[in-house]
Tab-separated table of C-alpha atoms in Angstrom:
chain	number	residue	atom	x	y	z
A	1	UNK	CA	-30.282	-37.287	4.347
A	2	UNK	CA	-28.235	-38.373	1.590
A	3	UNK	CA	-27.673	-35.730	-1.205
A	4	UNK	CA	-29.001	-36.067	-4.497
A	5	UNK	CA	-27.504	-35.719	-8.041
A	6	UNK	CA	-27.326	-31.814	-7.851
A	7	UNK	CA	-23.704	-29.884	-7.816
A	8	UNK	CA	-24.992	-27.243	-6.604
A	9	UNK	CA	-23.931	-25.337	-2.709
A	10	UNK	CA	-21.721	-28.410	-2.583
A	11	UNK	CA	-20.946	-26.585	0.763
A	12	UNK	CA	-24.235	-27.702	1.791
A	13	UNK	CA	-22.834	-31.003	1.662
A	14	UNK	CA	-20.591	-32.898	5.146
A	15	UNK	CA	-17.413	-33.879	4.679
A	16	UNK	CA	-17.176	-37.866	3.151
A	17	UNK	CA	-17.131	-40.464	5.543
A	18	UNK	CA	-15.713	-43.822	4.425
A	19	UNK	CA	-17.214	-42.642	0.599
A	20	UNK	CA	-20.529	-41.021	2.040
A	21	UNK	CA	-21.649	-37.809	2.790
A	22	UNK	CA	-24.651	-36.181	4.173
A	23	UNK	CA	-26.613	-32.875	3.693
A	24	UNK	CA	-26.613	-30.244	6.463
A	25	UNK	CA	-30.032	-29.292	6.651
A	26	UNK	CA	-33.256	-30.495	5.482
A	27	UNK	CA	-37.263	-28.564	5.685
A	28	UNK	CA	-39.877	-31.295	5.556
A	29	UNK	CA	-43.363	-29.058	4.579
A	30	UNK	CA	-46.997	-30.315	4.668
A	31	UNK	CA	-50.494	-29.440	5.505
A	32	UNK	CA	-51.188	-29.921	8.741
A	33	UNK	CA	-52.117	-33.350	10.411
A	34	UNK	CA	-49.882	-34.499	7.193
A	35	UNK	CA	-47.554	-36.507	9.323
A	36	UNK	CA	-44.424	-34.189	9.999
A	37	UNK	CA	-44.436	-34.357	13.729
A	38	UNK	CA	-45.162	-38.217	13.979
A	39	UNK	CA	-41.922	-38.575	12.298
A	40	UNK	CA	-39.752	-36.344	14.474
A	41	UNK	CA	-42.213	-38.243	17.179
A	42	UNK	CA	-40.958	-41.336	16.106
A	43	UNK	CA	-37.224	-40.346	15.912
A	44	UNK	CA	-37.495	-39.415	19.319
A	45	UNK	CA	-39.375	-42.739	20.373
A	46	UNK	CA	-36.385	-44.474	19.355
A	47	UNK	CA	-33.854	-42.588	20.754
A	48	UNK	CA	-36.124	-42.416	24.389
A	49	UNK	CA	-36.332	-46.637	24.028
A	50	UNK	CA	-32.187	-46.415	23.545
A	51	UNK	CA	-31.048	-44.724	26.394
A	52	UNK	CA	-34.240	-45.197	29.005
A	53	UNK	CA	-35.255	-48.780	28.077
A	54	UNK	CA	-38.349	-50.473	29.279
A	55	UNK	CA	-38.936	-51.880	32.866
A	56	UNK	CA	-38.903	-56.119	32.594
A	57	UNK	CA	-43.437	-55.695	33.692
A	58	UNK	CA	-43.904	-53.264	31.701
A	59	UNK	CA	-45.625	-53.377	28.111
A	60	UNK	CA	-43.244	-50.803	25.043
A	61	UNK	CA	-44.950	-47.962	24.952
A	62	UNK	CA	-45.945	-46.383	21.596
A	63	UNK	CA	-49.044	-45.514	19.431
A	64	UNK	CA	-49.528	-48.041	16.361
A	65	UNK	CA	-50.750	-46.682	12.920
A	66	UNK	CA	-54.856	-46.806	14.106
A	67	UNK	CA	-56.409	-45.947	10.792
A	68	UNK	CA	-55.211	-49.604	9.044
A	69	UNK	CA	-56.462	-52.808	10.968
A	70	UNK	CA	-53.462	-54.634	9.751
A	71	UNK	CA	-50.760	-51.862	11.104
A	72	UNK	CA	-52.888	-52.580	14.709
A	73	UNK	CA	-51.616	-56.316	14.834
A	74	UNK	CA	-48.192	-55.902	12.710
A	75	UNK	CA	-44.485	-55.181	14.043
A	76	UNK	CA	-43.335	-51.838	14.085
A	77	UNK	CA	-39.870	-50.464	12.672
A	78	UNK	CA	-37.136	-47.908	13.140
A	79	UNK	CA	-34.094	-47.526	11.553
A	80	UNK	CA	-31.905	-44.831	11.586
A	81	UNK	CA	-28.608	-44.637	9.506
A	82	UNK	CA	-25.658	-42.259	11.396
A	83	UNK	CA	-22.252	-40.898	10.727
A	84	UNK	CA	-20.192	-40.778	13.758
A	85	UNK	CA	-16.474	-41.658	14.906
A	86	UNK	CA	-15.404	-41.842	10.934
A	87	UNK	CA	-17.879	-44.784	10.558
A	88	UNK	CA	-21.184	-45.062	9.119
A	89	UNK	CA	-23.109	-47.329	10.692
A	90	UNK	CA	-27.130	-48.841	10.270
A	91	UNK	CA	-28.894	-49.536	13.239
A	92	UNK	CA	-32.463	-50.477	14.127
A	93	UNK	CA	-35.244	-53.199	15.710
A	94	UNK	CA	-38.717	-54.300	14.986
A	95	UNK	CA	-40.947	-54.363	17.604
A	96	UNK	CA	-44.332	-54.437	19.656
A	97	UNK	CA	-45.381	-53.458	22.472
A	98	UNK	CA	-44.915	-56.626	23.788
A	99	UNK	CA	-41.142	-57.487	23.082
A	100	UNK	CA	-38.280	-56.719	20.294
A	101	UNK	CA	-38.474	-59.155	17.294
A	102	UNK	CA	-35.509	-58.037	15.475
A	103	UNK	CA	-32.221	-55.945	16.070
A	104	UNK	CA	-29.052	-54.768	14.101
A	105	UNK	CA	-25.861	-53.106	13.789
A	106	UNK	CA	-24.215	-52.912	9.969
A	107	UNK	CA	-21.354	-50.877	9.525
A	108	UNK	CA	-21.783	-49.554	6.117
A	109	UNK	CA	-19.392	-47.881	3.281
A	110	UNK	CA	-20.551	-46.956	-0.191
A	111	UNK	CA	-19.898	-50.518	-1.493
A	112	UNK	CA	-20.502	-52.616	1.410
A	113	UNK	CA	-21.805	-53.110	5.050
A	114	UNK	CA	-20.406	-55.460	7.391
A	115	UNK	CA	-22.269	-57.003	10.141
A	116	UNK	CA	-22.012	-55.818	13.478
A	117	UNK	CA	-24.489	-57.858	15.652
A	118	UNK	CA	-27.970	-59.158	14.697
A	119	UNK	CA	-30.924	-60.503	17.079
A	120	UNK	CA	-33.816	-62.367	15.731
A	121	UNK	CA	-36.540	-63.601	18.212
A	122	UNK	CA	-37.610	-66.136	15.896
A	123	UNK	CA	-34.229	-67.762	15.345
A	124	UNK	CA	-33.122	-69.916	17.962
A	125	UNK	CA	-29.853	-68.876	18.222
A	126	UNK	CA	-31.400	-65.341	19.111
A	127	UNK	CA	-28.195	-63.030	18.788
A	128	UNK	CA	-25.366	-63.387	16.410
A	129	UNK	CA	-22.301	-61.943	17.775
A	130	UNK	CA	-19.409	-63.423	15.811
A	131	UNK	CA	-18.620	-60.259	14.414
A	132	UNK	CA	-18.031	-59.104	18.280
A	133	UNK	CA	-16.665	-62.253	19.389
A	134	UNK	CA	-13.780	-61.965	16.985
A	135	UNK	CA	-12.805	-58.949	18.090
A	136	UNK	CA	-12.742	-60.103	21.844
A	137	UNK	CA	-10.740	-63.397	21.971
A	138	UNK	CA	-10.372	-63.598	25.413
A	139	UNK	CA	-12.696	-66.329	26.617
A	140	UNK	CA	-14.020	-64.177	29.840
A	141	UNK	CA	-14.943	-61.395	27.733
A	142	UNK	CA	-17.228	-63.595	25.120
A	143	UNK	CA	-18.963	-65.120	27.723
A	144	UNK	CA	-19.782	-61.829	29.355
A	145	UNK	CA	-20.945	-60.840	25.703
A	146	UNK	CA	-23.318	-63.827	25.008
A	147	UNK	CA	-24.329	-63.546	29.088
A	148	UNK	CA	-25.635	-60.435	28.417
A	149	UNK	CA	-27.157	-61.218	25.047
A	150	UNK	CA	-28.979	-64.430	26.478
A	151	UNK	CA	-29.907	-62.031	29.808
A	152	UNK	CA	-31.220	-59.162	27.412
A	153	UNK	CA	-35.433	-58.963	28.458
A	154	UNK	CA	-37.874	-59.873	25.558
A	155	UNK	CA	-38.695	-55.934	25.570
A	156	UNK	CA	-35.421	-54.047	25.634
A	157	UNK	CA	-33.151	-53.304	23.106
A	158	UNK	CA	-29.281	-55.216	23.807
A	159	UNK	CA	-27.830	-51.613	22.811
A	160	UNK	CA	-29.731	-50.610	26.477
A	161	UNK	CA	-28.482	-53.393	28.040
A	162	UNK	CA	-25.204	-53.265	26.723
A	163	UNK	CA	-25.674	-49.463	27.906
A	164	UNK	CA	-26.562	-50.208	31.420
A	165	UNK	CA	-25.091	-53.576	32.278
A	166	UNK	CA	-21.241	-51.728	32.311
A	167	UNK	CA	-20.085	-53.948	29.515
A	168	UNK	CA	-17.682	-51.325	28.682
A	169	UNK	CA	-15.544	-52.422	31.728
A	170	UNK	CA	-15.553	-56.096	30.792
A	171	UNK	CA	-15.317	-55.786	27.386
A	172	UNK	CA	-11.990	-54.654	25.587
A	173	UNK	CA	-13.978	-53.909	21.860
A	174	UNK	CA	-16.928	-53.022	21.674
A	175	UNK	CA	-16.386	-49.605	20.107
A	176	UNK	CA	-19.001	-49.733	17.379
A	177	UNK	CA	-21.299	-50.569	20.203
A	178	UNK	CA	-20.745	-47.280	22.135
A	179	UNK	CA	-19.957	-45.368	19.421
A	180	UNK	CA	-23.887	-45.452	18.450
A	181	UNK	CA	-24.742	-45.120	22.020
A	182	UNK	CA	-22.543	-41.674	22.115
A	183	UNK	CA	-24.692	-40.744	19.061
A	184	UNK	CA	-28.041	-41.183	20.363
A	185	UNK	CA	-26.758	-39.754	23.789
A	186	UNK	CA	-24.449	-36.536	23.015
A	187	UNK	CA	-25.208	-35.674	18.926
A	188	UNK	CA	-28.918	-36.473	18.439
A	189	UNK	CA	-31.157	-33.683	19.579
A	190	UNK	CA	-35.005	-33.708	18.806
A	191	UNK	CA	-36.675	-30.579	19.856
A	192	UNK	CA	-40.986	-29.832	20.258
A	193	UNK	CA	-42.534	-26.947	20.306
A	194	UNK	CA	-42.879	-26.775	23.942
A	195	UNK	CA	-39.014	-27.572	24.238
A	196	UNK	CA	-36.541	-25.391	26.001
A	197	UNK	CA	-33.156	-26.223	24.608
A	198	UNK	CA	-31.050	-24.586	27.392
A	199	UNK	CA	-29.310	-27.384	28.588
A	200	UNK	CA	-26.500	-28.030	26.318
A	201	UNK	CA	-23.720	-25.264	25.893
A	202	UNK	CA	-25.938	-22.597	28.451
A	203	UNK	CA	-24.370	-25.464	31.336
A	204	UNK	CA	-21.289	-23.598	30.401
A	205	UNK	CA	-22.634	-19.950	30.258
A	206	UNK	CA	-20.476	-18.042	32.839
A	207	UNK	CA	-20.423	-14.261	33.777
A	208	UNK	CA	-17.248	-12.438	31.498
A	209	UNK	CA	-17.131	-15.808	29.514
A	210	UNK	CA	-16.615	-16.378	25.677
A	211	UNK	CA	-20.091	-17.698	25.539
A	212	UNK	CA	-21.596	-14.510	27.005
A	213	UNK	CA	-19.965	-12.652	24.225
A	214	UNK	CA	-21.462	-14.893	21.905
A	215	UNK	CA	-24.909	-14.952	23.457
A	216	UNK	CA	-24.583	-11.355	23.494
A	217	UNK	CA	-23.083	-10.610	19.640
A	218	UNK	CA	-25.897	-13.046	18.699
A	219	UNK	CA	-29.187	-11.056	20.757
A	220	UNK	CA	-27.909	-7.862	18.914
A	221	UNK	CA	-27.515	-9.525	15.509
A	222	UNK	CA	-31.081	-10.775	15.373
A	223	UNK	CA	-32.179	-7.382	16.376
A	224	UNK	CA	-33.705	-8.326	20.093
A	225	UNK	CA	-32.922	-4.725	21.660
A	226	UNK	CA	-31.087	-6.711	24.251
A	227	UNK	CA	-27.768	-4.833	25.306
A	228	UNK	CA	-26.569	-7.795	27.700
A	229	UNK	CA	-27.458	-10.945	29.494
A	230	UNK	CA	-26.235	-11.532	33.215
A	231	UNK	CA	-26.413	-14.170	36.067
A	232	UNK	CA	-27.743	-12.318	38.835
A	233	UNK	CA	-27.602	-14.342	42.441
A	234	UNK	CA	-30.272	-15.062	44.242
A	235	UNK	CA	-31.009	-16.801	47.279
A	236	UNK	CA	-32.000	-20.346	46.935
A	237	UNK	CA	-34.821	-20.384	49.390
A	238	UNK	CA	-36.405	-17.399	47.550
A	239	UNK	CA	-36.649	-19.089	44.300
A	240	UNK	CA	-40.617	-20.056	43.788
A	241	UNK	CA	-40.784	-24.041	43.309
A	242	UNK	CA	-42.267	-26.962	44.772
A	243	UNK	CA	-40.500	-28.445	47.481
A	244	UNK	CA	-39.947	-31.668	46.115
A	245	UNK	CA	-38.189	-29.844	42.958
A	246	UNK	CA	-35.798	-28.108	44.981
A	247	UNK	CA	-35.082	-31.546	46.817
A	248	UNK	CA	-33.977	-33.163	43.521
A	249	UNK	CA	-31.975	-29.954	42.675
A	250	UNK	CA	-29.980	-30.279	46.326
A	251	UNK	CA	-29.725	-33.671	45.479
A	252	UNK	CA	-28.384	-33.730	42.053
A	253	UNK	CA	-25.605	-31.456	43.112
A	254	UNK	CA	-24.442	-34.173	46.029
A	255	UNK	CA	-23.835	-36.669	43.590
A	256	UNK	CA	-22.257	-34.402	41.190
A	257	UNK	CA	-18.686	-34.879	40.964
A	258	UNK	CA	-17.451	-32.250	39.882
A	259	UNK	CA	-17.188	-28.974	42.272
A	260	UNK	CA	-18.483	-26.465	39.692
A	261	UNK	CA	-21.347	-29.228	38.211
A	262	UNK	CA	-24.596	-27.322	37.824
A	263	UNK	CA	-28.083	-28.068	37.349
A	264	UNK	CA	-30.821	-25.752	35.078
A	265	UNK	CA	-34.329	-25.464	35.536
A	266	UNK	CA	-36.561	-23.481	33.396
A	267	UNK	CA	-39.956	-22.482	34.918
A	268	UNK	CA	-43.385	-22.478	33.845
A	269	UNK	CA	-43.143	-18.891	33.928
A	270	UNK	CA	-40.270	-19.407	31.510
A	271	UNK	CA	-37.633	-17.958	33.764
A	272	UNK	CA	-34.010	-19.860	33.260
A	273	UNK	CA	-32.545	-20.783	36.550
A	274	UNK	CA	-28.949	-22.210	37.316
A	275	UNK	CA	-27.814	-24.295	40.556
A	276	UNK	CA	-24.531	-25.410	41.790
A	277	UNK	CA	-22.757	-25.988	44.404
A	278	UNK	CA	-19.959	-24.192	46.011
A	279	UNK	CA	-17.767	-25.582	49.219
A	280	UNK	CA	-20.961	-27.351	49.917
A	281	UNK	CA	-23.243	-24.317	49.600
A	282	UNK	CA	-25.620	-24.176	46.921
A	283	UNK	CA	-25.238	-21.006	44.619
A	284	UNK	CA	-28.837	-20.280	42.995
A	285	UNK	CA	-28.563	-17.626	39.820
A	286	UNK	CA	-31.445	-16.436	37.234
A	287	UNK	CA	-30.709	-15.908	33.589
A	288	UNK	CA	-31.619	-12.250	32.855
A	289	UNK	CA	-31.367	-10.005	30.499
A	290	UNK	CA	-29.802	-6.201	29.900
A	291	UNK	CA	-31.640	-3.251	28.598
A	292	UNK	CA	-30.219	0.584	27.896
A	293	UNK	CA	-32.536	2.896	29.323
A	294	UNK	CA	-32.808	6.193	27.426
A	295	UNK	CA	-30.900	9.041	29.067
A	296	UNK	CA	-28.941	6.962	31.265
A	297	UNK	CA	-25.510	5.622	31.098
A	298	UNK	CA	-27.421	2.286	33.182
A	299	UNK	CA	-28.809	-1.011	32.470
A	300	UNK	CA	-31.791	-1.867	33.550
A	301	UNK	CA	-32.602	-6.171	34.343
A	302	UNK	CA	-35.611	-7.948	32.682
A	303	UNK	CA	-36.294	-11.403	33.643
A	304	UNK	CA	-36.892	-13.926	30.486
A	305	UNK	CA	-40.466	-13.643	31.627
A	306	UNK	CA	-40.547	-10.313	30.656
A	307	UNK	CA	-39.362	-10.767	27.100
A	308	UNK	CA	-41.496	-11.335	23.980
A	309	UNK	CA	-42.245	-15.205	22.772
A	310	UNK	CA	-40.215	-14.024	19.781
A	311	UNK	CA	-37.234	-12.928	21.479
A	312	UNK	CA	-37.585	-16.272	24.409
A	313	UNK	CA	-37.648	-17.940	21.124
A	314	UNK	CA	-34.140	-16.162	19.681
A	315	UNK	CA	-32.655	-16.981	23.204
A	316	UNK	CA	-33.855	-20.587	23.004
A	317	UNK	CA	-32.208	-21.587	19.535
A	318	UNK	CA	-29.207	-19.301	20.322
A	319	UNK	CA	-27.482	-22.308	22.019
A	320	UNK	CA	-28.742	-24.630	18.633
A	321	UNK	CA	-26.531	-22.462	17.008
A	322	UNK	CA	-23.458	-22.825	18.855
A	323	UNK	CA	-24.066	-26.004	19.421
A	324	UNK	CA	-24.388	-27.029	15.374
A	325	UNK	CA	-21.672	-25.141	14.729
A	326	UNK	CA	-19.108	-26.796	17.087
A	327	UNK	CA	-20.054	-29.355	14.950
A	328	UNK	CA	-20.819	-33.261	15.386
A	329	UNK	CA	-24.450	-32.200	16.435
A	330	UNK	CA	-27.757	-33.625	14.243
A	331	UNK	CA	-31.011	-31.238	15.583
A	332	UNK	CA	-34.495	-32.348	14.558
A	333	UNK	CA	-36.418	-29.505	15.210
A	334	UNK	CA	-40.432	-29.274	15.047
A	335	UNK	CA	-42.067	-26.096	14.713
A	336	UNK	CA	-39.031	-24.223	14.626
A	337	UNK	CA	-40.698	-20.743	12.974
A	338	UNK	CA	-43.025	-20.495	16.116
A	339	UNK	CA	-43.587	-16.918	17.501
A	340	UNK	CA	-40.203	-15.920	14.956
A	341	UNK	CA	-40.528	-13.720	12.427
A	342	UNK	CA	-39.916	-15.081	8.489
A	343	UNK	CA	-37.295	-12.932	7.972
A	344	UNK	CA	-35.479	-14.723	11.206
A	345	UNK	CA	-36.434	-18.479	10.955
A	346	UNK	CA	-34.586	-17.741	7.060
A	347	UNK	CA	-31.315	-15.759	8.650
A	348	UNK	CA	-31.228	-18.386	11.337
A	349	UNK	CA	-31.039	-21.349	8.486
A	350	UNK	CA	-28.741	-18.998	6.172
A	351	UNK	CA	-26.271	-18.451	9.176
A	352	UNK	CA	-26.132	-22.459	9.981
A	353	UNK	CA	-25.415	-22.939	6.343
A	354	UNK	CA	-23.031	-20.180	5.743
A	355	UNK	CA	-20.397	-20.970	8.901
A	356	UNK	CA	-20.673	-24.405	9.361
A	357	UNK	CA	-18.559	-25.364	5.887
A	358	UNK	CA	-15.725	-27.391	7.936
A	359	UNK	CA	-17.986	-28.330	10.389
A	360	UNK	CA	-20.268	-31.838	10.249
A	361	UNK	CA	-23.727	-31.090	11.763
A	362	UNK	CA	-26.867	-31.446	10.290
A	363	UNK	CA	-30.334	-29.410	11.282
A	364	UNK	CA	-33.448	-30.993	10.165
A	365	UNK	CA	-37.083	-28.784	10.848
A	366	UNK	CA	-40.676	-29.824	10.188
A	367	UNK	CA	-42.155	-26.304	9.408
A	368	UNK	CA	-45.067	-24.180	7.676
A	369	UNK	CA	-43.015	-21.564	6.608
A	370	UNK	CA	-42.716	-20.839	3.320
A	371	UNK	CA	-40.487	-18.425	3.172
A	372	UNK	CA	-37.560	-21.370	3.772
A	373	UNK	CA	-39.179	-22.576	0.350
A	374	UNK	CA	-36.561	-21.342	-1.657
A	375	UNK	CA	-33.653	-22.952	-3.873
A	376	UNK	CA	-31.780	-19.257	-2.994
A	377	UNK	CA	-31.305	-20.898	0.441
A	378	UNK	CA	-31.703	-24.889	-0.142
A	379	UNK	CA	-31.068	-27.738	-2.404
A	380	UNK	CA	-33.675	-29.455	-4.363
A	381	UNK	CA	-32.508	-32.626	-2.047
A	382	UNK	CA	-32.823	-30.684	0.828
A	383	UNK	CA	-36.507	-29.980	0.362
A	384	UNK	CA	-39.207	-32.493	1.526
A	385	UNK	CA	-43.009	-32.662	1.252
A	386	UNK	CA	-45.036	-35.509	3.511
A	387	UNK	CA	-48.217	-35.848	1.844
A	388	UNK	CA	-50.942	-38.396	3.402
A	389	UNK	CA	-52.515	-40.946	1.484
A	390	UNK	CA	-56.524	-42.045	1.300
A	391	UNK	CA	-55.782	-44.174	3.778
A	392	UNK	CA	-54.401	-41.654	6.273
A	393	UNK	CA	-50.840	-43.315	5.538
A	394	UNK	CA	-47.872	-40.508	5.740
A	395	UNK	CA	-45.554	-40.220	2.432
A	396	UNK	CA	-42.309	-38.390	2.104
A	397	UNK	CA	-40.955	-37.173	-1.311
A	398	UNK	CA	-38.278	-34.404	-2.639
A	399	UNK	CA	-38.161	-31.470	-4.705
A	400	UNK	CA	-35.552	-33.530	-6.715
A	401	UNK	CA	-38.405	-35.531	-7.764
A	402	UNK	CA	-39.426	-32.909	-10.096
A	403	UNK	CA	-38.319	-31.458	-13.112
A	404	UNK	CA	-37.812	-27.968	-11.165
A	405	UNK	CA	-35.311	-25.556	-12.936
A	406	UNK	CA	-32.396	-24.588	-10.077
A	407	UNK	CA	-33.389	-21.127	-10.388
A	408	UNK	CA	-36.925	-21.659	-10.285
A	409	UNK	CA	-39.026	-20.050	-7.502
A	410	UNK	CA	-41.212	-22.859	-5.747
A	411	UNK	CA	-42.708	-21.052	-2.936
A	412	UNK	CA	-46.102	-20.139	-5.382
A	413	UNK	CA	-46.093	-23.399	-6.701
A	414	UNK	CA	-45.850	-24.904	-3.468
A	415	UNK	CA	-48.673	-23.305	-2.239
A	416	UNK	CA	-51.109	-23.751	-5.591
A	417	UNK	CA	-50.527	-27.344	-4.723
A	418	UNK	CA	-48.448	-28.697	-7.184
A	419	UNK	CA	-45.961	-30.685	-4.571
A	420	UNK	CA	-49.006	-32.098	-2.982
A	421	UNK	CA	-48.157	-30.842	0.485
A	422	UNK	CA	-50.859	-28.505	1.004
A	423	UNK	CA	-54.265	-28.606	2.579
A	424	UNK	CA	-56.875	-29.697	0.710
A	425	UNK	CA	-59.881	-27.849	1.639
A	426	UNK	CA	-63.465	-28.590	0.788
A	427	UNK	CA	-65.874	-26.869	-0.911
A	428	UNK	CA	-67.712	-24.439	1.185
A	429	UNK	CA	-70.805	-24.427	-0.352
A	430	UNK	CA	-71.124	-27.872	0.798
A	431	UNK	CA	-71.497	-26.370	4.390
A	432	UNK	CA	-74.808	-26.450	6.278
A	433	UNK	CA	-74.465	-25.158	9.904
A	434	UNK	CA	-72.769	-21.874	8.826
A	435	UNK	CA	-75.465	-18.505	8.670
């Protein structure tokens, strides 16, 4: 997200990298069945095809446009532009489900882009690498390059292969390479509805820590009634799972090298569970949380199970918090405002916006709620509306498009229509079946 002409919360705006800068946040409304979730699908597709790749039998899979003939037969593309490392960089493929047909790498500045690597099925050469093979002169190292290129399966991606082959350790430069790897791996973040995003800083989360303090000052500032959180031990044996599960757990911790490395599990039941391993023992502890019981000076436990959707909710996007404000973190988030309250989903996107001004993160949502429809809180560039076409065809267009005053309130507008975003419901006399 690239901001727009407006000077306005130029906090709002990431620090420039090589003469660019990005917004922080962005709210992409529409009706529903608009489009918003096949695009944070479709981020995630990528990123899924990055760092998993496709078996050499296997066919790419992915759902084609189905309501055009022509988008049944045609390529497919993703590109995604980043800013990571100090660099901004362009990266994406066209594909099929049969194989890749095109690739790319550009680093790009506000003037320029220099190429990186390119791939083209159709040209005979099939990769250019010069850019690469400059920066490696030793003769070893570009044949290992252009072996890997030539070795690279019709339907993977070379940034997978390059990924998985250990190039790194046979390479000396191929730091543009990994630095977009590192982005798709440790700063992009897509989160669904279903999601529980407990796995990032809540690895850390230790009894008398900084981060319990956090968690903690956090529960009581969204107003959760929550006096604590804990780790209470239990015994691994006792915790309810398939047996296969627990097998996996025991041996993920064996090939964990570090002592202390743990592994989390949330249940169906939506109880948080943390394993690690201990002089060879495997420690088992549940995520619960504290509550003050009236006339005593004691706590008394809940599991997560226990607690409201609302509050599970809070406790989920707690860690997005931390987490985007450590900065160097991008979150696409659908369906953040599920089971929260209006006044909450707002607070949590004020708070992001209002700490994170020498921080670099950006948080991204695909959401209903209106309330966020405000240019108190957001940018005109930071507002987006995906409207579908006759066709069934998804479109994406700004507030900035319109000649909206910046102290205008669009949430009424919004939802007579005028940004197009909105259902558009039929006429009800028109219905037959109904009494």
């Amino acid at each position: 997200m690239i901001p727009g002409k407006s000077l306005l919360k130029p906090l709002h705006k990431s620090h420039y990298v090589k003469g660019i800068s990005t917004l922080k946040a962005a709210v992409i409304f529409g009706a529903n069945a608009s489009g918003k979730s096949n695009l944070v699908k479709a981020i995630a597709f990528g990123r899924n095809l990055i760092l998993k790749g496709t078996k050499s039998d296997q066919l790419i899979e992915f759902q084609n446009f189905r309501l055009d003939s022509k988008s049944l037969v045609s390529n497919s593309r993703i590109e995604y532009e980043i800013q990571h490392k100090g660099k901004n960089y362009a990266y994406g493929f066209i594909f099929n489900k049969y194989q890749i047909e095109e690739e790319w790498l550009f680093e790009i500045n506000k003037k320029n882009e220099t190429k990186i690597f390119e791939r083209n099925s159709k040209n005979q050469i099939g990769f250019d690498l010069e850019s690469l093979l400059k920066k490696n002169k030793n003769n070893d190292e570009k044949q290992f390059l252009q072996f890997i290129a030539k070795g690279t399966p019709n339907n993977q991606l070379f940034l997978t292969e390059v990924r998985t082959r250990k190039v790194k350790e046979n390479v000396s430069d191929i730091t543009d390479l990994l630095n977009v790897i590192d982005w798709f791996q440790n700063v992009l973040n897509v989160v669904f509805p279903d999601d529980k995003y407990k796995l990032g800083v809540t690895s850390e989360l230790r009894d008398g820590s900084k981060l319990q303090s956090t968690f903690e000052e956090l529960l009581e500032y969204f107003d959760t009634g929550i006096n604590g959180i804990c780790l209470e031990k239990i015994d691994f044996d006792s915790v309810e799972m398939p047996s296969e599960i627990k097998k996996d757990i025991e041996n993920d911790l064996k090939v964990s090298k570090k002592e202390d490395g743990r592994v989390i599990l949330v249940s169906p039941e939506n109880m948080t569970y943390f394993f690690s391993k201990i002089k060879g023992k495997i420690i088992a502890e549940k995520f619960m949380t504290k509550h003050k019981i009236t006339g005593s000076v004691k706590d008394t436990k809940f599991d997560t199970s226990d607690e409201s959707d609302g509050t599970n909710r809070i406790i989920d996007f707690i860690p997005v918090i931390i987490d985007l404000l450590q900065g160097e973190n991008v979150f696409i988030i659908d369906e953040m405002e599920r089971s929260l309250h209006p006044n909450l989903i707002y607070d949590l996107f004020d708070l992001f916006l209002a700490k994170s001004g020498n921080v670099n993160s950006q948080l991204i949502v695909a959401s209903h709620e209106s309330t966020l429809l405000t240019q108190k809180l957001l940018r005109k560039d930071e507002i987006w509306f995906v409207v579908k076409d006759k066709n069934g065809a998804s479109h994406m267009h700004s507030l900035e498009e319109y000649n909206v005053r910046f102290d205008k309130e669009i949430r009424k507008s919004y939802l007579l229509g005028r940004f197009k975003a909105v259902p558009r419901l039929g006429n009800r006399d028109h219905l037959t079946v109904l009494p």
